[in-house]
Amino acid sequence: MNFLEWYRVDRLPSIFCAGCGIGTVINCTLSAVTSMGWRRNDVVFLSGIGCSSRAPGYIRTDSLHTTHGRALAFATGVKLAEPRLNVILFTGDGDLAAIGGNHFIHACRRNIDLTVVCVNNYIYGMTGGQGSPTTPVGARSSTTPYGSTETPFDLSELAMAAGANYVSRWTPYHTKELTAAVKAGLETPGLSFIEVMTQCPTGYGRANRLRDVKEFMEIFRMRSMLKQKADRLLKEGKPVPPDAIVIGEFVRRSRPVMGRRG
Amino acid sequence: MVKDVPCMRLVIDENRCKGCNLCVLVCPYKIFREGKKPNRKGIVVPELDRPERCPNCRLRQLYGRTICGLCQLICPDQAIDWIGEEPYEHMKVAIEY
Ligand SMILES: Cc1ncc(C[n+]2csc(CCOP(=O)(O)OP(=O)(O)O)c2C)c(N)n1
Ligand code: SF4
Ligand code: SF4
Ligand code: SF4
């Protein structure tokens, strides 16, 4: 089976802008789901509000497109009511870390058996490119026209500290690795968090001279640094460049899990 | 030999493609080239340069799985796929290693 078979072709082409990375993230997620051998009735997709949260609407399974930031609360309900289901969430950095921040840390703390795929595009895409909790220092957005001065969240670090059993970070440039990471997340009991640093050429790109998707991808290619290398630099007492995007698998462990029978 | 194995043809669905050229970026065989003319939707869809060089066109049916598939996986608009076709005259296909 090919991952394209999961798509609701009647709804394509999608509403996403040309070159937006969300479509790639859906492809990789569905590719991982395909490799698990699951059928339509085994999987439920949930999301909150935002461009990234439109994803479940393109997939031929049951899904819940819920309220802004609250998808994790709905997902907890789904999982506890029907533990047989494999529950996957699509969320954005605003949805997960701003309005939904508390749901996020407590879902990680409880370590509910869910897989959370977060499209971190550094801004609020849907509402016009406002700054989010992950907007990098110096980056422009419609609410930080002179460059953001706040320290952003590192969402993967947050998930690890809060207790998630699986955490990794990739970009849409790393399609094969991202697919493998989602699969590892699906296989790991407990909360799995896959952060995908994603290009938003319209919101973030336009404000930061990255309107051209190829330039955006070049950044993912050039600035990405494998966790192993970052660790080695730190061990040698050398600095990790501040603009490096550290990618790879950060944690895979077996803390007690909620939402699994047996 | 290869002759009897059904081959496939690489196609871009012009209705879905948004002309982002991410496929141009990732194909190791440089099969996709940036297009020049906008189609009826005003989108400049990439051109294909000898798509029969793609290993999927020759081997997907034979192996029963997608080989490489990078362009399809990265295409944010699900526009790339392989469809069945009459076998190629395999002598004419220059295989690049
Ligand atoms: C309760 C509530 N507050 C605010 C909004 C407006 N709103 C819609 S989407 C969004 C931000 C989405 O950003 P993000 O989660 O990063 O997703 P993206 O669009 O970037 O994928 C906001 C603030 C809303 N829909 N509901
Ligand atoms: S606004 Fe940004 S995140 Fe939303 S569809 Fe467009 S490119 Fe994607
Ligand atoms: S499958 Fe690989 S080789 Fe074939 S067209 Fe796509 S990227 Fe190129
Ligand atoms: S990646 Fe897909 S949408 Fe983008 S240009 Fe290629 S075929 Fe078109």
mmCIF file of C-alpha atoms and ligand atoms in Angstrom:
data_model
loop_
_atom_site.group_PDB
_atom_site.id
_atom_site.type_symbol
_atom_site.label_atom_id
_atom_site.label_comp_id
_atom_site.label_asym_id
_atom_site.label_seq_id
_atom_site.Cartn_x
_atom_site.Cartn_y
_atom_site.Cartn_z
ATOM 1 C CA MET A 1 0.000 0.000 0.000
ATOM 2 C CA ASN A 2 1.175 3.492 -0.851
ATOM 3 C CA PHE A 3 0.640 6.433 1.507
ATOM 4 C CA LEU A 4 -1.334 8.311 -1.156
ATOM 5 C CA GLU A 5 -4.175 5.849 -0.642
ATOM 6 C CA TRP A 6 -4.919 7.418 2.739
ATOM 7 C CA TYR A 7 -5.762 10.747 1.158
ATOM 8 C CA ARG A 8 -9.247 12.022 0.546
ATOM 9 C CA VAL A 9 -8.550 12.785 -3.086
ATOM 10 C CA ASP A 10 -11.865 14.573 -3.448
ATOM 11 C CA ARG A 11 -10.477 17.306 -1.185
ATOM 12 C CA LEU A 12 -7.207 17.795 -3.084
ATOM 13 C CA PRO A 13 -5.559 20.122 -3.980
ATOM 14 C CA SER A 14 -5.224 21.232 -0.376
ATOM 15 C CA ILE A 15 -5.675 24.781 0.894
ATOM 16 C CA PHE A 16 -1.987 25.045 1.808
ATOM 17 C CA CYS A 17 0.153 27.670 0.072
ATOM 18 C CA ALA A 18 2.579 26.626 -2.657
ATOM 19 C CA GLY A 19 5.681 25.138 -1.052
ATOM 20 C CA CYS A 20 4.189 24.935 2.448
ATOM 21 C CA GLY A 21 5.789 22.046 4.326
ATOM 22 C CA ILE A 22 2.613 20.786 5.981
ATOM 23 C CA GLY A 23 1.805 18.530 3.003
ATOM 24 C CA THR A 24 5.207 16.860 3.297
ATOM 25 C CA VAL A 25 4.660 16.268 7.011
ATOM 26 C CA ILE A 26 1.305 14.597 6.273
ATOM 27 C CA ASN A 27 2.964 12.444 3.585
ATOM 28 C CA CYS A 28 5.649 11.236 5.988
ATOM 29 C CA THR A 29 3.148 10.579 8.775
ATOM 30 C CA LEU A 30 0.888 8.580 6.476
ATOM 31 C CA SER A 31 3.883 6.724 5.133
ATOM 32 C CA ALA A 32 4.752 5.684 8.706
ATOM 33 C CA VAL A 33 1.148 4.664 9.366
ATOM 34 C CA THR A 34 1.216 2.569 6.182
ATOM 35 C CA SER A 35 4.335 0.763 7.320
ATOM 36 C CA MET A 36 2.582 -0.160 10.581
ATOM 37 C CA GLY A 37 0.103 -2.177 8.534
ATOM 38 C CA TRP A 38 -2.882 -0.449 10.136
ATOM 39 C CA ARG A 39 -6.274 -0.147 8.477
ATOM 40 C CA ARG A 40 -8.613 2.813 8.339
ATOM 41 C CA ASN A 41 -10.537 1.753 11.436
ATOM 42 C CA ASP A 42 -7.415 1.388 13.580
ATOM 43 C CA VAL A 43 -6.391 5.047 13.432
ATOM 44 C CA VAL A 44 -7.933 8.346 14.506
ATOM 45 C CA PHE A 45 -6.437 11.740 13.707
ATOM 46 C CA LEU A 46 -7.058 14.785 15.845
ATOM 47 C CA SER A 47 -6.069 18.419 15.593
ATOM 48 C CA GLY A 48 -6.737 21.857 17.032
ATOM 49 C CA ILE A 49 -6.879 25.039 14.966
ATOM 50 C CA GLY A 50 -4.324 26.406 12.506
ATOM 51 C CA CYS A 51 -3.034 25.617 9.022
ATOM 52 C CA SER A 52 -1.302 22.489 10.331
ATOM 53 C CA SER A 53 -4.487 21.462 12.101
ATOM 54 C CA ARG A 54 -6.277 21.210 8.755
ATOM 55 C CA ALA A 55 -4.326 18.007 8.079
ATOM 56 C CA PRO A 56 -6.832 15.409 9.392
ATOM 57 C CA GLY A 57 -9.430 16.776 6.972
ATOM 58 C CA TYR A 58 -7.441 15.310 4.098
ATOM 59 C CA ILE A 59 -7.222 11.803 5.525
ATOM 60 C CA ARG A 60 -9.754 9.018 4.977
ATOM 61 C CA THR A 61 -10.153 7.970 8.597
ATOM 62 C CA ASP A 62 -12.272 9.159 11.478
ATOM 63 C CA SER A 63 -10.957 12.462 12.774
ATOM 64 C CA LEU A 64 -11.698 15.308 15.138
ATOM 65 C CA HIS A 65 -10.913 18.894 14.205
ATOM 66 C CA THR A 66 -11.310 20.411 17.656
ATOM 67 C CA THR A 67 -10.862 23.789 19.341
ATOM 68 C CA HIS A 68 -7.686 25.849 19.407
ATOM 69 C CA GLY A 69 -5.055 24.254 21.662
ATOM 70 C CA ARG A 70 -7.366 21.584 23.051
ATOM 71 C CA ALA A 71 -6.792 18.623 20.744
ATOM 72 C CA LEU A 72 -4.802 16.847 23.452
ATOM 73 C CA ALA A 73 -7.763 16.987 25.822
ATOM 74 C CA PHE A 74 -10.045 15.463 23.179
ATOM 75 C CA ALA A 75 -7.375 12.886 22.338
ATOM 76 C CA THR A 76 -7.095 11.864 25.982
ATOM 77 C CA GLY A 77 -10.834 11.206 25.947
ATOM 78 C CA VAL A 78 -10.665 9.191 22.731
ATOM 79 C CA LYS A 79 -7.769 7.095 23.990
ATOM 80 C CA LEU A 80 -9.295 6.360 27.377
ATOM 81 C CA ALA A 81 -12.695 5.543 25.887
ATOM 82 C CA GLU A 82 -11.251 3.251 23.226
ATOM 83 C CA PRO A 83 -7.653 2.183 24.010
ATOM 84 C CA ARG A 84 -7.649 -0.044 20.903
ATOM 85 C CA LEU A 85 -7.377 3.029 18.678
ATOM 86 C CA ASN A 86 -4.071 4.485 17.574
ATOM 87 C CA VAL A 87 -4.426 8.195 18.169
ATOM 88 C CA ILE A 88 -2.354 10.678 16.186
ATOM 89 C CA LEU A 89 -2.427 14.459 16.563
ATOM 90 C CA PHE A 90 -1.395 17.182 14.151
ATOM 91 C CA THR A 91 -0.688 20.491 15.810
ATOM 92 C CA GLY A 92 1.163 23.757 15.276
ATOM 93 C CA ASP A 93 3.576 25.653 17.481
ATOM 94 C CA GLY A 94 0.877 28.175 18.382
ATOM 95 C CA ASP A 95 -1.755 25.536 18.949
ATOM 96 C CA LEU A 96 0.508 23.362 21.091
ATOM 97 C CA ALA A 97 2.776 25.760 22.929
ATOM 98 C CA ALA A 98 0.794 29.000 23.247
ATOM 99 C CA ILE A 99 -2.902 28.447 23.899
ATOM 100 C CA GLY A 100 -2.424 24.695 24.425
ATOM 101 C CA GLY A 101 0.752 24.851 26.505
ATOM 102 C CA ASN A 102 -0.754 23.460 29.670
ATOM 103 C CA HIS A 103 -2.489 20.591 27.904
ATOM 104 C CA PHE A 104 0.851 19.773 26.343
ATOM 105 C CA ILE A 105 2.930 19.520 29.505
ATOM 106 C CA HIS A 106 0.287 17.532 31.316
ATOM 107 C CA ALA A 107 -0.227 15.121 28.431
ATOM 108 C CA CYS A 108 3.542 14.524 28.540
ATOM 109 C CA ARG A 109 3.481 14.172 32.322
ATOM 110 C CA ARG A 110 0.668 11.637 32.180
ATOM 111 C CA ASN A 111 2.463 10.009 29.267
ATOM 112 C CA ILE A 112 -0.777 9.169 27.496
ATOM 113 C CA ASP A 113 -0.353 6.719 24.642
ATOM 114 C CA LEU A 114 -0.605 9.238 21.759
ATOM 115 C CA THR A 115 1.597 10.372 18.896
ATOM 116 C CA VAL A 116 1.875 14.137 18.525
ATOM 117 C CA VAL A 117 3.241 15.508 15.249
ATOM 118 C CA CYS A 118 3.968 19.202 15.690
ATOM 119 C CA VAL A 119 4.469 21.407 12.648
ATOM 120 C CA ASN A 120 6.705 24.103 14.106
ATOM 121 C CA ASN A 121 6.744 26.886 11.533
ATOM 122 C CA TYR A 122 7.886 29.595 13.997
ATOM 123 C CA ILE A 123 4.694 31.675 13.687
ATOM 124 C CA TYR A 124 0.901 31.628 13.613
ATOM 125 C CA GLY A 125 0.433 30.790 9.935
ATOM 126 C CA MET A 126 -3.324 30.792 9.610
ATOM 127 C CA THR A 127 -4.029 34.155 11.186
ATOM 128 C CA GLY A 128 -1.403 36.168 9.310
ATOM 129 C CA GLY A 129 2.070 35.383 10.561
ATOM 130 C CA GLN A 130 2.004 36.639 14.157
ATOM 131 C CA GLY A 131 4.861 35.738 16.484
ATOM 132 C CA SER A 132 4.502 32.503 18.438
ATOM 133 C CA PRO A 133 6.329 31.004 21.438
ATOM 134 C CA THR A 134 8.863 29.522 19.018
ATOM 135 C CA THR A 135 9.702 32.622 16.966
ATOM 136 C CA PRO A 136 13.515 32.855 17.054
ATOM 137 C CA VAL A 137 15.248 35.898 18.524
ATOM 138 C CA GLY A 138 15.689 38.473 15.775
ATOM 139 C CA ALA A 139 13.079 36.940 13.474
ATOM 140 C CA ARG A 140 10.423 39.234 12.055
ATOM 141 C CA SER A 141 6.731 38.480 12.156
ATOM 142 C CA SER A 142 3.647 40.654 11.917
ATOM 143 C CA THR A 143 3.738 41.213 15.694
ATOM 144 C CA THR A 144 7.539 41.534 15.904
ATOM 145 C CA PRO A 145 8.234 43.847 12.929
ATOM 146 C CA TYR A 146 11.670 44.837 14.290
ATOM 147 C CA GLY A 147 12.669 41.299 15.203
ATOM 148 C CA SER A 148 11.605 39.204 18.156
ATOM 149 C CA THR A 149 13.411 39.844 21.424
ATOM 150 C CA GLU A 150 11.911 36.973 23.437
ATOM 151 C CA THR A 151 13.641 33.679 24.100
ATOM 152 C CA PRO A 152 11.709 30.953 22.256
ATOM 153 C CA PHE A 153 10.600 27.608 23.609
ATOM 154 C CA ASP A 154 12.522 24.494 22.628
ATOM 155 C CA LEU A 155 9.492 22.242 22.261
ATOM 156 C CA SER A 156 11.434 18.983 22.212
ATOM 157 C CA GLU A 157 13.247 19.909 25.400
ATOM 158 C CA LEU A 158 9.922 20.843 26.961
ATOM 159 C CA ALA A 159 8.406 17.469 26.027
ATOM 160 C CA MET A 160 11.411 15.630 27.428
ATOM 161 C CA ALA A 161 11.404 17.564 30.677
ATOM 162 C CA ALA A 162 7.662 17.019 31.067
ATOM 163 C CA GLY A 163 8.059 13.259 30.665
ATOM 164 C CA ALA A 164 7.234 12.130 27.103
ATOM 165 C CA ASN A 165 8.492 8.643 26.263
ATOM 166 C CA TYR A 166 9.663 9.431 22.741
ATOM 167 C CA VAL A 167 10.950 12.744 21.388
ATOM 168 C CA SER A 168 12.611 13.574 18.087
ATOM 169 C CA ARG A 169 13.003 16.524 15.775
ATOM 170 C CA TRP A 170 13.385 16.657 11.991
ATOM 171 C CA THR A 171 12.507 18.906 9.047
ATOM 172 C CA PRO A 172 10.556 18.308 5.818
ATOM 173 C CA TYR A 173 13.911 18.148 4.039
ATOM 174 C CA HIS A 174 14.633 14.908 5.916
ATOM 175 C CA THR A 175 11.646 12.948 4.601
ATOM 176 C CA LYS A 176 12.984 9.437 5.172
ATOM 177 C CA GLU A 177 14.256 10.200 8.672
ATOM 178 C CA LEU A 178 11.008 11.948 9.556
ATOM 179 C CA THR A 179 9.015 8.928 8.386
ATOM 180 C CA ALA A 180 11.180 6.624 10.486
ATOM 181 C CA ALA A 181 10.784 8.926 13.491
ATOM 182 C CA VAL A 182 6.985 8.946 13.236
ATOM 183 C CA LYS A 183 7.062 5.159 12.961
ATOM 184 C CA ALA A 184 9.250 4.915 16.070
ATOM 185 C CA GLY A 185 6.782 7.209 17.808
ATOM 186 C CA LEU A 186 3.850 5.031 16.788
ATOM 187 C CA GLU A 187 5.660 1.978 18.117
ATOM 188 C CA THR A 188 6.631 3.524 21.450
ATOM 189 C CA PRO A 189 3.988 3.233 24.210
ATOM 190 C CA GLY A 190 3.300 6.542 25.916
ATOM 191 C CA LEU A 191 3.380 10.053 24.545
ATOM 192 C CA SER A 192 5.522 10.367 21.433
ATOM 193 C CA PHE A 193 6.433 13.849 20.308
ATOM 194 C CA ILE A 194 7.786 14.493 16.832
ATOM 195 C CA GLU A 195 8.687 18.114 16.199
ATOM 196 C CA VAL A 196 9.022 19.107 12.557
ATOM 197 C CA MET A 197 10.679 22.461 11.872
ATOM 198 C CA THR A 198 8.655 23.453 8.814
ATOM 199 C CA GLN A 199 8.771 26.124 6.148
ATOM 200 C CA CYS A 200 5.913 28.608 5.978
ATOM 201 C CA PRO A 201 6.881 30.630 2.918
ATOM 202 C CA THR A 202 3.825 32.886 3.227
ATOM 203 C CA GLY A 203 3.929 33.962 6.862
ATOM 204 C CA TYR A 204 7.427 33.436 8.182
ATOM 205 C CA GLY A 205 9.140 33.355 4.810
ATOM 206 C CA ARG A 206 7.761 36.634 3.521
ATOM 207 C CA ALA A 207 8.757 38.495 6.690
ATOM 208 C CA ASN A 208 12.254 37.015 6.811
ATOM 209 C CA ARG A 209 13.381 37.045 3.174
ATOM 210 C CA LEU A 210 12.678 33.360 2.792
ATOM 211 C CA ARG A 211 9.787 33.617 0.363
ATOM 212 C CA ASP A 212 11.639 31.207 -1.944
ATOM 213 C CA VAL A 213 11.032 27.666 -0.701
ATOM 214 C CA LYS A 214 14.372 26.497 -2.039
ATOM 215 C CA GLU A 215 16.222 28.996 0.144
ATOM 216 C CA PHE A 216 14.181 27.831 3.098
ATOM 217 C CA MET A 217 15.127 24.221 2.370
ATOM 218 C CA GLU A 218 18.756 25.246 2.012
ATOM 219 C CA ILE A 219 18.591 26.520 5.592
ATOM 220 C CA PHE A 220 17.225 23.182 6.766
ATOM 221 C CA ARG A 221 20.002 21.436 4.889
ATOM 222 C CA MET A 222 22.859 23.684 6.001
ATOM 223 C CA ARG A 223 21.880 24.503 9.574
ATOM 224 C CA SER A 224 20.623 21.115 10.666
ATOM 225 C CA MET A 225 23.008 19.396 13.012
ATOM 226 C CA LEU A 226 22.594 15.843 14.192
ATOM 227 C CA LYS A 227 22.174 15.472 17.936
ATOM 228 C CA GLN A 228 25.252 13.233 18.059
ATOM 229 C CA LYS A 229 27.385 16.007 16.607
ATOM 230 C CA ALA A 230 25.934 18.651 18.915
ATOM 231 C CA ASP A 231 26.620 16.368 21.894
ATOM 232 C CA ARG A 232 30.181 15.821 20.729
ATOM 233 C CA LEU A 233 30.792 19.562 20.377
ATOM 234 C CA LEU A 234 29.480 20.155 23.873
ATOM 235 C CA LYS A 235 31.650 17.364 25.257
ATOM 236 C CA GLU A 236 34.691 18.901 23.641
ATOM 237 C CA GLY A 237 33.758 22.206 25.221
ATOM 238 C CA LYS A 238 33.004 23.796 21.850
ATOM 239 C CA PRO A 239 29.883 25.886 21.271
ATOM 240 C CA VAL A 240 26.944 24.720 19.187
ATOM 241 C CA PRO A 241 26.145 27.579 16.750
ATOM 242 C CA PRO A 242 23.079 29.427 18.053
ATOM 243 C CA ASP A 243 21.287 29.150 14.710
ATOM 244 C CA ALA A 244 21.857 25.385 14.421
ATOM 245 C CA ILE A 245 18.737 23.235 14.192
ATOM 246 C CA VAL A 246 19.595 20.205 16.278
ATOM 247 C CA ILE A 247 17.834 17.190 14.765
ATOM 248 C CA GLY A 248 17.591 13.521 15.609
ATOM 249 C CA GLU A 249 16.123 11.288 18.251
ATOM 250 C CA PHE A 250 16.361 12.873 21.694
ATOM 251 C CA VAL A 251 14.809 10.273 23.924
ATOM 252 C CA ARG A 252 13.177 6.834 23.809
ATOM 253 C CA ARG A 253 12.300 5.454 27.221
ATOM 254 C CA SER A 254 9.643 3.536 29.091
ATOM 255 C CA ARG A 255 8.190 5.654 31.866
ATOM 256 C CA PRO A 256 4.771 4.438 33.114
ATOM 257 C CA VAL A 257 2.094 4.936 30.496
ATOM 258 C CA MET A 258 -1.544 5.980 30.661
ATOM 259 C CA GLY A 259 -4.138 4.719 28.197
ATOM 260 C CA ARG A 260 -2.844 1.219 27.482
ATOM 261 C CA ARG A 261 -4.591 -1.956 28.460
ATOM 262 C CA GLY A 262 -2.486 -4.787 29.798
ATOM 263 C CA MET B 1 13.979 -10.565 -18.890
ATOM 264 C CA VAL B 2 12.996 -6.988 -18.124
ATOM 265 C CA LYS B 3 10.929 -6.953 -21.280
ATOM 266 C CA ASP B 4 7.866 -8.676 -19.877
ATOM 267 C CA VAL B 5 7.694 -6.721 -16.665
ATOM 268 C CA PRO B 6 5.145 -3.944 -16.906
ATOM 269 C CA CYS B 7 6.781 -0.562 -16.687
ATOM 270 C CA MET B 8 5.391 2.565 -15.151
ATOM 271 C CA ARG B 9 5.291 6.159 -16.149
ATOM 272 C CA LEU B 10 6.093 9.060 -13.842
ATOM 273 C CA VAL B 11 3.377 11.697 -13.954
ATOM 274 C CA ILE B 12 2.696 15.052 -12.327
ATOM 275 C CA ASP B 13 -0.969 15.759 -11.676
ATOM 276 C CA GLU B 14 -1.344 19.279 -13.067
ATOM 277 C CA ASN B 15 -4.496 19.785 -11.104
ATOM 278 C CA ARG B 16 -2.690 19.315 -7.776
ATOM 279 C CA CYS B 17 0.810 20.680 -8.448
ATOM 280 C CA LYS B 18 1.416 24.187 -7.119
ATOM 281 C CA GLY B 19 4.802 24.633 -8.775
ATOM 282 C CA CYS B 20 6.931 24.746 -5.623
ATOM 283 C CA ASN B 21 9.822 22.886 -7.304
ATOM 284 C CA LEU B 22 10.691 20.820 -4.241
ATOM 285 C CA CYS B 23 10.807 17.777 -6.538
ATOM 286 C CA VAL B 24 13.468 19.564 -8.607
ATOM 287 C CA LEU B 25 15.507 19.939 -5.439
ATOM 288 C CA VAL B 26 15.520 16.314 -4.304
ATOM 289 C CA CYS B 27 15.647 14.043 -7.360
ATOM 290 C CA PRO B 28 19.111 12.452 -7.519
ATOM 291 C CA TYR B 29 18.661 11.869 -11.272
ATOM 292 C CA LYS B 30 17.634 15.477 -11.989
ATOM 293 C CA ILE B 31 14.507 14.239 -13.711
ATOM 294 C CA PHE B 32 12.498 17.322 -12.743
ATOM 295 C CA ARG B 33 13.368 20.687 -14.262
ATOM 296 C CA GLU B 34 11.787 24.002 -13.414
ATOM 297 C CA GLY B 35 9.029 24.647 -15.914
ATOM 298 C CA LYS B 36 8.770 27.679 -18.122
ATOM 299 C CA LYS B 37 5.164 28.145 -19.124
ATOM 300 C CA PRO B 38 2.211 28.599 -16.789
ATOM 301 C CA ASN B 39 -0.611 26.107 -17.297
ATOM 302 C CA ARG B 40 -4.290 27.030 -17.481
ATOM 303 C CA LYS B 41 -4.345 27.535 -13.703
ATOM 304 C CA GLY B 42 -1.368 29.881 -13.927
ATOM 305 C CA ILE B 43 0.953 27.375 -12.281
ATOM 306 C CA VAL B 44 4.383 26.639 -13.692
ATOM 307 C CA VAL B 45 4.542 22.859 -13.409
ATOM 308 C CA PRO B 46 8.042 21.309 -13.615
ATOM 309 C CA GLU B 47 9.113 19.571 -16.813
ATOM 310 C CA LEU B 48 10.268 15.975 -16.856
ATOM 311 C CA ASP B 49 13.621 15.155 -18.389
ATOM 312 C CA ARG B 50 13.631 11.533 -19.600
ATOM 313 C CA PRO B 51 11.500 10.267 -16.718
ATOM 314 C CA GLU B 52 12.081 6.645 -17.776
ATOM 315 C CA ARG B 53 15.435 6.966 -15.976
ATOM 316 C CA CYS B 54 13.620 6.919 -12.643
ATOM 317 C CA PRO B 55 14.220 3.488 -11.086
ATOM 318 C CA ASN B 56 10.556 3.287 -10.136
ATOM 319 C CA CYS B 57 9.482 3.361 -13.771
ATOM 320 C CA ARG B 58 11.367 0.167 -14.464
ATOM 321 C CA LEU B 59 11.469 -1.596 -11.124
ATOM 322 C CA ARG B 60 8.484 -0.693 -8.975
ATOM 323 C CA GLN B 61 6.307 -3.455 -10.407
ATOM 324 C CA LEU B 62 9.155 -5.955 -10.378
ATOM 325 C CA TYR B 63 10.109 -5.330 -6.753
ATOM 326 C CA GLY B 64 6.582 -4.623 -5.571
ATOM 327 C CA ARG B 65 7.609 -1.543 -3.629
ATOM 328 C CA THR B 66 8.560 2.073 -4.175
ATOM 329 C CA ILE B 67 12.219 2.600 -4.901
ATOM 330 C CA CYS B 68 13.669 5.994 -3.924
ATOM 331 C CA GLY B 69 10.330 7.816 -3.975
ATOM 332 C CA LEU B 70 11.885 10.994 -2.582
ATOM 333 C CA CYS B 71 9.984 13.258 -4.950
ATOM 334 C CA GLN B 72 6.650 11.693 -4.048
ATOM 335 C CA LEU B 73 7.332 11.899 -0.325
ATOM 336 C CA ILE B 74 8.425 15.536 -0.360
ATOM 337 C CA CYS B 75 5.764 16.774 -2.822
ATOM 338 C CA PRO B 76 3.526 18.767 -0.455
ATOM 339 C CA ASP B 77 0.634 18.501 -2.877
ATOM 340 C CA GLN B 78 0.516 14.772 -3.564
ATOM 341 C CA ALA B 79 0.982 15.494 -7.263
ATOM 342 C CA ILE B 80 3.556 12.828 -8.159
ATOM 343 C CA ASP B 81 2.731 9.216 -8.931
ATOM 344 C CA TRP B 82 3.554 6.355 -11.268
ATOM 345 C CA ILE B 83 0.948 4.904 -13.556
ATOM 346 C CA GLY B 84 1.016 1.645 -15.516
ATOM 347 C CA GLU B 85 2.291 1.707 -19.063
ATOM 348 C CA GLU B 86 3.280 -0.532 -21.945
ATOM 349 C CA PRO B 87 6.788 -1.951 -21.457
ATOM 350 C CA TYR B 88 9.632 0.263 -22.583
ATOM 351 C CA GLU B 89 11.942 -1.039 -25.235
ATOM 352 C CA HIS B 90 14.546 -1.666 -22.624
ATOM 353 C CA MET B 91 17.466 -1.370 -25.027
ATOM 354 C CA LYS B 92 16.598 2.269 -25.410
ATOM 355 C CA VAL B 93 16.658 3.077 -21.734
ATOM 356 C CA ALA B 94 20.054 4.387 -20.731
ATOM 357 C CA ILE B 95 20.605 3.211 -17.190
ATOM 358 C CA GLU B 96 22.702 5.559 -15.108
ATOM 359 C CA TYR B 97 24.595 4.347 -12.101
HETATM 360 C C1 LIG C 1 -9.703 30.288 21.149
HETATM 361 C C2 LIG C 1 -9.111 30.804 19.905
HETATM 362 N N1 LIG C 1 -8.198 31.812 19.959
HETATM 363 C C3 LIG C 1 -7.625 32.269 18.822
HETATM 364 C C4 LIG C 1 -7.957 31.746 17.613
HETATM 365 C C5 LIG C 1 -7.327 32.289 16.362
HETATM 366 N N2 LIG C 1 -6.330 31.431 15.789
HETATM 367 C C6 LIG C 1 -6.625 30.576 14.795
HETATM 368 S S1 LIG C 1 -5.306 29.701 14.231
HETATM 369 C C7 LIG C 1 -4.291 30.489 15.361
HETATM 370 C C8 LIG C 1 -2.813 30.214 15.421
HETATM 371 C C9 LIG C 1 -2.384 28.971 14.758
HETATM 372 O O1 LIG C 1 -0.997 28.901 14.788
HETATM 373 P P1 LIG C 1 -0.239 27.521 14.788
HETATM 374 O O2 LIG C 1 -0.826 26.610 15.795
HETATM 375 O O3 LIG C 1 1.223 27.798 14.886
HETATM 376 O O4 LIG C 1 -0.606 26.865 13.393
HETATM 377 P P2 LIG C 1 -0.152 27.235 11.899
HETATM 378 O O5 LIG C 1 -1.306 27.977 11.300
HETATM 379 O O6 LIG C 1 1.096 28.034 11.976
HETATM 380 O O7 LIG C 1 0.051 25.905 11.263
HETATM 381 C C10 LIG C 1 -5.007 31.407 16.121
HETATM 382 C C11 LIG C 1 -4.403 32.248 17.159
HETATM 383 C C12 LIG C 1 -8.920 30.687 17.583
HETATM 384 N N3 LIG C 1 -9.264 30.105 16.425
HETATM 385 N N4 LIG C 1 -9.468 30.250 18.725
HETATM 386 S S1 SF4 C 2 0.240 30.365 5.803
HETATM 387 FE FE1 SF4 C 2 2.161 29.254 6.095
HETATM 388 S S2 SF4 C 2 1.617 27.433 7.304
HETATM 389 FE FE2 SF4 C 2 -0.288 28.267 6.447
HETATM 390 S S3 SF4 C 2 -0.606 27.138 4.507
HETATM 391 FE FE3 SF4 C 2 0.486 29.041 4.021
HETATM 392 S S4 SF4 C 2 2.642 28.473 4.062
HETATM 393 FE FE4 SF4 C 2 1.532 26.859 5.145
HETATM 394 S S1 SF4 C 3 11.598 8.392 -7.302
HETATM 395 FE FE1 SF4 C 3 13.639 9.246 -6.936
HETATM 396 S S2 SF4 C 3 14.717 8.975 -8.878
HETATM 397 FE FE2 SF4 C 3 12.548 8.678 -9.314
HETATM 398 S S3 SF4 C 3 11.861 10.717 -9.977
HETATM 399 FE FE3 SF4 C 3 11.476 10.572 -7.785
HETATM 400 S S4 SF4 C 3 13.274 11.460 -6.790
HETATM 401 FE FE4 SF4 C 3 13.818 11.020 -8.941
HETATM 402 S S1 SF4 C 4 6.960 19.029 -5.503
HETATM 403 FE FE1 SF4 C 4 4.871 18.536 -6.204
HETATM 404 S S2 SF4 C 4 3.752 20.478 -6.089
HETATM 405 FE FE2 SF4 C 4 5.936 20.967 -5.981
HETATM 406 S S3 SF4 C 4 6.502 21.366 -8.114
HETATM 407 FE FE3 SF4 C 4 6.955 19.205 -7.729
HETATM 408 S S4 SF4 C 4 5.094 18.142 -8.398
HETATM 409 FE FE4 SF4 C 4 4.535 20.294 -8.177
#
